[in-house]
Coordinates of C-alpha atoms and ligand atoms in Angstrom, one line a residue:
X1 CA -16.7 26.7 24.5
X2 CA -17.4 24.8 21.3
X3 CA -15.0 22.8 19.2
X4 CA -14.3 25.6 16.9
X5 CA -13.6 28.3 19.4
X6 CA -11.3 25.7 21.1
X7 CA -9.3 25.4 18.0
X8 CA -9.3 29.1 17.3
X9 CA -8.3 29.9 20.8
X10 CA -5.7 27.4 21.5
X11 CA -4.3 26.1 18.3
X12 CA -4.7 28.6 15.5
X13 CA -2.5 31.2 17.1
X14 CA 0.7 29.4 16.9
X15 CA 3.9 31.4 17.2
X16 CA 5.7 29.8 14.2
X17 CA 5.2 31.0 10.8
X18 CA 6.9 29.7 7.9
X19 CA 7.0 30.7 4.1
X20 CA 6.7 26.9 3.2
X21 CA 3.3 27.1 4.7
X22 CA 0.8 28.4 2.1
X23 CA -2.2 27.6 4.0
X24 CA -2.4 26.3 7.6
X25 CA -5.2 25.8 10.1
X26 CA -8.6 26.9 9.2
X27 CA -9.3 25.1 5.7
X28 CA -10.3 21.5 5.1
X29 CA -6.6 20.5 4.8
X30 CA -3.2 22.5 4.9
X31 CA -1.1 23.5 1.8
X32 CA 2.6 22.8 2.3
X33 CA 5.5 23.2 0.0
X34 CA 8.5 20.9 0.6
X35 CA 11.8 22.4 -0.7
X36 CA 12.9 20.9 -4.2
X37 CA 15.7 18.2 -4.0
X38 CA 14.4 17.1 -0.5
X39 CA 12.4 14.1 0.6
X40 CA 9.7 14.6 3.2
X41 CA 10.2 12.7 6.4
X42 CA 6.8 11.8 8.2
X43 CA 6.4 10.4 11.4
X44 CA 3.6 9.9 14.1
X45 CA 3.4 8.9 17.7
X46 CA 0.3 8.5 20.1
X47 CA 0.2 9.2 23.7
X48 CA -2.7 7.7 25.9
X49 CA -3.3 8.6 29.4
X50 CA -2.6 5.7 31.8
X51 CA -0.5 3.9 29.3
X52 CA 2.3 6.6 28.4
X53 CA 1.8 9.1 31.1
X54 CA 0.2 9.3 34.5
X55 CA -3.1 11.1 34.5
X56 CA -1.9 13.8 37.0
X57 CA 1.3 14.7 34.9
X58 CA 1.8 18.5 34.4
X59 CA 0.0 19.2 31.2
X60 CA 2.9 21.5 30.1
X61 CA 5.2 18.8 30.3
X62 CA 2.7 16.5 28.3
X63 CA 2.5 19.4 25.5
X64 CA 6.3 19.2 25.4
X65 CA 6.7 15.7 25.4
X66 CA 4.1 14.8 22.9
X67 CA 5.9 17.0 20.2
X68 CA 9.3 16.1 21.7
X69 CA 8.9 12.2 20.9
X70 CA 8.0 13.0 17.4
X71 CA 10.9 15.3 16.6
X72 CA 13.2 12.7 18.4
X73 CA 12.0 10.3 15.3
X74 CA 13.0 13.0 12.8
X75 CA 16.5 13.7 14.5
X76 CA 17.1 9.8 14.1
X77 CA 16.5 10.1 10.5
X78 CA 18.7 13.1 10.3
X79 CA 15.7 15.5 9.2
X80 CA 15.3 19.0 9.8
X81 CA 11.7 19.4 11.2
X82 CA 9.1 21.8 9.5
X83 CA 5.5 21.2 10.3
X84 CA 3.3 19.2 12.7
X85 CA -0.4 18.1 13.1
X86 CA -2.1 17.7 16.4
X87 CA -4.8 14.9 17.0
X88 CA -6.5 15.5 20.5
X89 CA -9.0 13.7 22.3
X90 CA -10.2 15.0 25.6
X91 CA -12.9 13.9 28.0
X92 CA -13.8 17.8 28.6
X93 CA -12.7 21.1 27.8
X94 CA -10.5 22.1 30.9
X95 CA -9.1 25.5 29.9
X96 CA -6.5 25.7 32.5
X97 CA -5.2 22.4 31.4
X98 CA -5.2 23.4 27.7
X99 CA -3.3 26.6 28.3
X100 CA -0.4 24.7 30.1
X101 CA -0.5 22.0 27.4
X102 CA -0.3 24.7 24.7
X103 CA 2.6 26.4 26.6
X104 CA 4.7 23.3 26.9
X105 CA 4.1 22.3 23.3
X106 CA 4.4 25.7 21.5
X107 CA 7.5 26.6 23.4
X108 CA 9.2 23.5 22.0
X109 CA 7.7 24.2 18.6
X110 CA 9.2 27.6 18.7
X111 CA 12.7 26.6 19.7
X112 CA 12.9 24.4 16.7
X113 CA 10.8 26.5 14.2
X114 CA 8.2 23.8 13.5
X115 CA 4.7 25.2 12.6
X116 CA 1.3 23.6 13.6
X117 CA -0.6 23.3 10.4
X118 CA -3.7 21.3 11.3
X119 CA -5.2 18.4 13.4
X120 CA -8.4 17.2 14.6
X121 CA -10.1 17.4 17.9
X122 CA -12.7 15.1 19.5
X123 CA -14.0 14.0 22.9
X124 CA -12.9 10.7 24.3
X125 CA -13.1 8.9 27.7
X126 CA -9.5 9.6 28.4
X127 CA -6.7 12.1 27.0
X128 CA -5.2 10.8 24.0
X129 CA -2.6 12.9 21.9
X130 CA -1.2 12.0 18.5
X131 CA 1.1 14.3 16.8
X132 CA 2.3 13.8 13.1
X133 CA 5.6 15.5 12.6
X134 CA 7.2 16.3 8.9
X135 CA 10.6 17.3 8.2
X136 CA 13.2 17.4 5.2
X137 CA 16.2 15.4 4.4
X138 CA 18.2 16.0 1.0
X139 CA 17.4 13.2 -1.4
X140 CA 19.1 10.0 -0.3
X141 CA 20.7 11.5 2.9
X142 CA 18.4 10.0 5.5
X143 CA 19.8 8.1 8.3
X144 CA 18.2 4.7 8.5
X145 CA 18.4 1.6 10.9
X146 CA 19.8 -0.3 8.1
X147 CA 23.3 0.9 7.4
X148 CA 25.4 -0.7 10.2
X149 CA 28.5 -2.8 9.1
X150 CA 30.9 -5.0 11.1
X151 CA 33.7 -2.7 12.6
X152 CA 31.5 0.2 13.0
X153 CA 31.7 1.9 16.5
X154 CA 28.5 2.3 18.4
X155 CA 27.7 5.7 20.2
X156 CA 25.0 7.1 22.2
X157 CA 24.3 10.9 23.1
X158 CA 23.7 12.1 26.5
X159 CA 23.1 9.6 29.2
X160 CA 20.8 6.7 29.6
X161 CA 18.3 5.7 32.6
X162 CA 17.6 8.9 34.1
X163 CA 14.0 9.0 32.8
X164 CA 13.7 5.6 34.3
X165 CA 14.9 6.7 37.6
X166 CA 12.2 9.4 37.7
X167 CA 9.5 7.1 36.7
X168 CA 10.7 4.5 39.5
X169 CA 10.6 7.5 42.0
X170 CA 7.0 8.5 40.8
X171 CA 5.9 4.7 41.1
X172 CA 7.1 4.9 44.7
X173 CA 9.9 2.3 44.1
X174 CA 13.0 4.6 44.6
X175 CA 14.0 7.4 46.9
X176 CA 15.7 10.5 45.6
X177 CA 16.8 13.7 47.1
X178 CA 14.8 16.8 45.8
X179 CA 17.8 17.8 43.8
X180 CA 18.2 14.4 42.2
X181 CA 14.5 14.3 41.6
X182 CA 14.6 17.7 39.9
X183 CA 17.2 16.8 37.6
X184 CA 15.9 13.1 36.4
X185 CA 12.3 14.4 36.3
X186 CA 13.3 16.9 33.7
X187 CA 14.7 14.0 31.5
X188 CA 11.3 12.1 31.8
X189 CA 9.0 15.1 31.4
X190 CA 10.9 17.3 29.0
X191 CA 13.3 15.2 26.8
X192 CA 15.2 17.4 24.3
X193 CA 15.3 16.0 20.6
X194 CA 18.7 15.7 19.4
X195 CA 17.9 17.5 16.4
X196 CA 21.3 19.3 15.9
X197 CA 23.0 16.0 16.3
X198 CA 20.9 14.4 13.8
X199 CA 21.7 16.9 11.0
X200 CA 25.5 16.7 11.6
X201 CA 25.4 12.8 11.8
X202 CA 23.8 12.7 8.4
X203 CA 27.5 12.7 6.9
X204 CA 29.1 10.7 9.4
X205 CA 27.0 7.7 10.8
X206 CA 26.0 4.6 9.0
X207 CA 22.8 3.9 10.8
X208 CA 20.9 5.8 13.9
X209 CA 17.8 5.3 15.8
X210 CA 16.4 7.2 18.8
X211 CA 16.3 5.4 22.2
X212 CA 12.6 5.3 23.1
X213 CA 12.1 1.7 24.2
X214 CA 15.5 1.2 25.8
X215 CA 18.9 0.7 24.3
X216 CA 18.6 -3.3 24.1
X217 CA 15.5 -3.1 22.0
X218 CA 16.4 0.0 19.8
X219 CA 20.0 -1.0 19.3
X220 CA 18.4 -4.5 18.4
X221 CA 16.5 -2.8 15.7
X222 CA 19.6 -1.5 14.2
X223 CA 21.3 -5.0 14.2
X224 CA 18.2 -6.7 12.8
X225 CA 17.6 -4.3 9.9
X226 CA 21.4 -4.2 9.2
X227 CA 21.9 -7.9 9.3
X228 CA 24.7 -7.6 11.8
X229 CA 25.4 -8.3 15.6
X230 CA 27.1 -6.1 18.4
X231 CA 29.0 -6.1 21.6
X232 CA 28.5 -3.4 24.2
X233 CA 30.5 -2.9 27.4
X234 CA 28.5 -2.1 30.6
X235 CA 31.5 0.0 31.9
X236 CA 31.1 2.4 28.8
X237 CA 27.4 3.0 29.2
X238 CA 26.9 6.9 29.6
X239 CA 25.4 7.2 33.1
X240 CA 24.7 10.4 34.9
X241 CA 26.3 11.1 38.3
X242 CA 22.9 10.6 39.9
X243 CA 22.3 7.2 38.2
X244 CA 25.8 6.1 39.4
X245 CA 25.0 7.1 42.9
X246 CA 22.1 4.6 42.6
X247 CA 23.6 1.9 40.6
X248 CA 23.9 -0.6 43.6
X249 CA 20.0 -0.4 44.1
X250 CA 18.7 -0.1 40.6
X251 CA 21.3 -2.0 38.6
X252 CA 22.0 -1.5 34.9
X253 CA 18.7 -2.4 33.5
X254 CA 17.1 1.2 33.8
X255 CA 19.9 2.2 31.5
X256 CA 19.6 -0.7 29.1
X257 CA 15.8 -1.5 28.8
X258 CA 13.6 1.2 30.5
X259 CA 13.4 3.6 27.4
X260 CA 11.8 7.2 27.5
X261 CA 15.7 8.6 27.1
X262 CA 15.2 9.9 23.6
X263 CA 18.9 9.9 23.1
X264 CA 20.3 9.0 19.8
X265 CA 22.1 5.5 19.2
X266 CA 24.3 5.5 16.0
X267 CA 26.9 3.6 14.5
X268 CA 30.2 5.3 12.8
X269 CA 32.4 3.4 10.2
X270 CA 36.3 3.7 11.0
X271 CA 36.8 6.0 8.0
X272 CA 34.5 8.8 9.6
X273 CA 36.0 8.6 13.1
X274 CA 38.0 11.7 12.3
X275 CA 34.9 13.7 11.2
X276 CA 33.2 12.4 14.5
X277 CA 36.2 13.8 16.8
X278 CA 35.8 17.3 14.7
X279 CA 32.2 17.6 15.8
X280 CA 33.0 16.5 19.4
X281 CA 33.7 20.1 20.4
X282 CA 30.2 21.2 19.6
X283 CA 28.7 17.9 20.8
X284 CA 30.8 16.6 23.8
X285 CA 28.1 14.3 25.2
X286 CA 28.7 11.4 22.7
X287 CA 29.8 8.1 24.4
X288 CA 31.2 5.0 22.5
X289 CA 29.7 2.1 24.0
X290 CA 30.7 -0.8 21.6
X291 CA 31.2 -2.4 18.2
X292 CA 29.3 -3.9 15.4
X293 CA 30.1 -7.3 14.6
X294 CA 29.2 -10.0 12.0
X295 CA 26.5 -12.3 12.9
X296 CA 23.4 -11.5 14.9
X297 CA 22.3 -10.3 18.2
X298 CA 23.7 -8.0 21.0
X299 CA 26.2 -9.3 23.6
X300 CA 26.7 -7.3 26.6
X301 CA 29.8 -7.7 28.7
X302 CA 30.4 -6.5 32.5
X303 CA 33.7 -5.2 33.6
X304 CA 35.1 -8.7 34.1
X305 CA 34.2 -9.6 30.6
X306 CA 31.5 -11.8 31.6
X307 CA 28.4 -11.8 29.4
X308 CA 25.4 -9.9 31.0
X309 CA 22.0 -10.7 30.4
X310 CA 19.4 -7.8 31.2
X311 CA 16.3 -9.0 33.0
X312 CA 14.0 -6.5 31.2
X313 CA 13.9 -6.4 27.4
X314 CA 12.6 -3.0 26.6
X315 CA 9.2 -1.6 26.3
X316 CA 6.6 -3.3 24.1
X317 CA 2.9 -2.7 24.4
X318 CA 1.5 -6.1 23.6
X319 CA 4.1 -8.5 25.4
Ligands
LIG401 P1 -12.9 18.8 9.5 O1 -14.2 18.7 10.0 O2 -12.8 19.3 7.8 O3 -11.9 17.8 9.7 P2 -12.1 20.5 11.6 O4 -13.3 21.3 11.9 O5 -11.9 19.2 12.3 O6 -12.2 20.3 10.0 O7 -10.9 21.4 11.5 C1 -10.7 22.7 11.1 C2 -9.4 23.2 11.0 O8 -8.9 23.2 12.3 C3 -8.4 22.3 10.1 O9 -7.6 23.2 9.4 C4 -7.8 21.6 11.1 O10 -6.5 21.0 10.6 C5 -7.8 22.3 12.4 N1 -7.7 21.7 13.6 C6 -8.7 21.0 14.1 N2 -8.2 20.5 15.5 C7 -6.9 20.9 15.5 C8 -5.8 20.7 16.5 N3 -6.0 19.9 17.5 N4 -4.8 21.3 16.3 C9 -4.4 22.0 15.2 N5 -5.4 22.2 14.3 C10 -6.5 21.7 14.3
LIG402 MG1 -11.9 17.4 12.1

């Protein structure tokens, strides 16, 4: 199978068609029509075998995750996703692998109505996947990392640390029952981007970020960009029943600093708390974990009110 057959077979028969795609895969470039009055939100993320995923990972999970991490960035901006490009480097054409990869990727694309409009395909010594996703946000309405103010309340969606539990299990450093493993593996392999939450938070939150490198690092980015500090209470961290069952062994740091959670961390000014209450019936999984303060840096307090210092600082490729 040559490069062009491969593109035709796997990528040019995508399930999502959109009226704003004037020309998709097949020409030298795609022709796209952003809606008037909206800003184009653009993001990209790279996944490298052996760095971001274990080489024997289920290709369907990989296809899902490669797109999910990009949609999560759009969610954190309060954007509505529209299109994506797929840059794929492979050591060989493994048709069974490609079929599964596309299943995982297109299933998620279909769920959120995002169209694959182009990409590039190459041979490389190891699997590398770079997706670029595009979305829209009404002019001036994007959620950024820079809007947090002292007195704002800090929230996270979902729960933290379950992907970390699954990774620890796969690295043979933690025992889990099959039922526990099933649940946490889903968090690691198929994170669900919080796109609906991002859209409604546009009018409520003062800042937002997705938790990809761990809460300490990612909330840290909000603090730095906003020029503020924060306090967070360990006992308010949203942990799953499974995490709580293993808290004694694994401690707090998988929830604070492992990353790969793809939840949203966001801040809400006091004036917008009633609006947040209103959306809680639709989105009950939003936990308040602390407060923005003046100054700088993050202070984490344990149940006795003592300062807690995490041993890990969050993911950084070049540290
Ligand atoms: P060029 O040589 O001009 O870069 P290509 O032959 O690489 O063109 O690509 C032909 C068409 O196929 C383009 O529309 C391109 O966007 C698309 N394409 C190539 N690889 C992929 C891929 N992995 N996923 C989606 N579309 C792809
Ligand atoms: Mg090309």
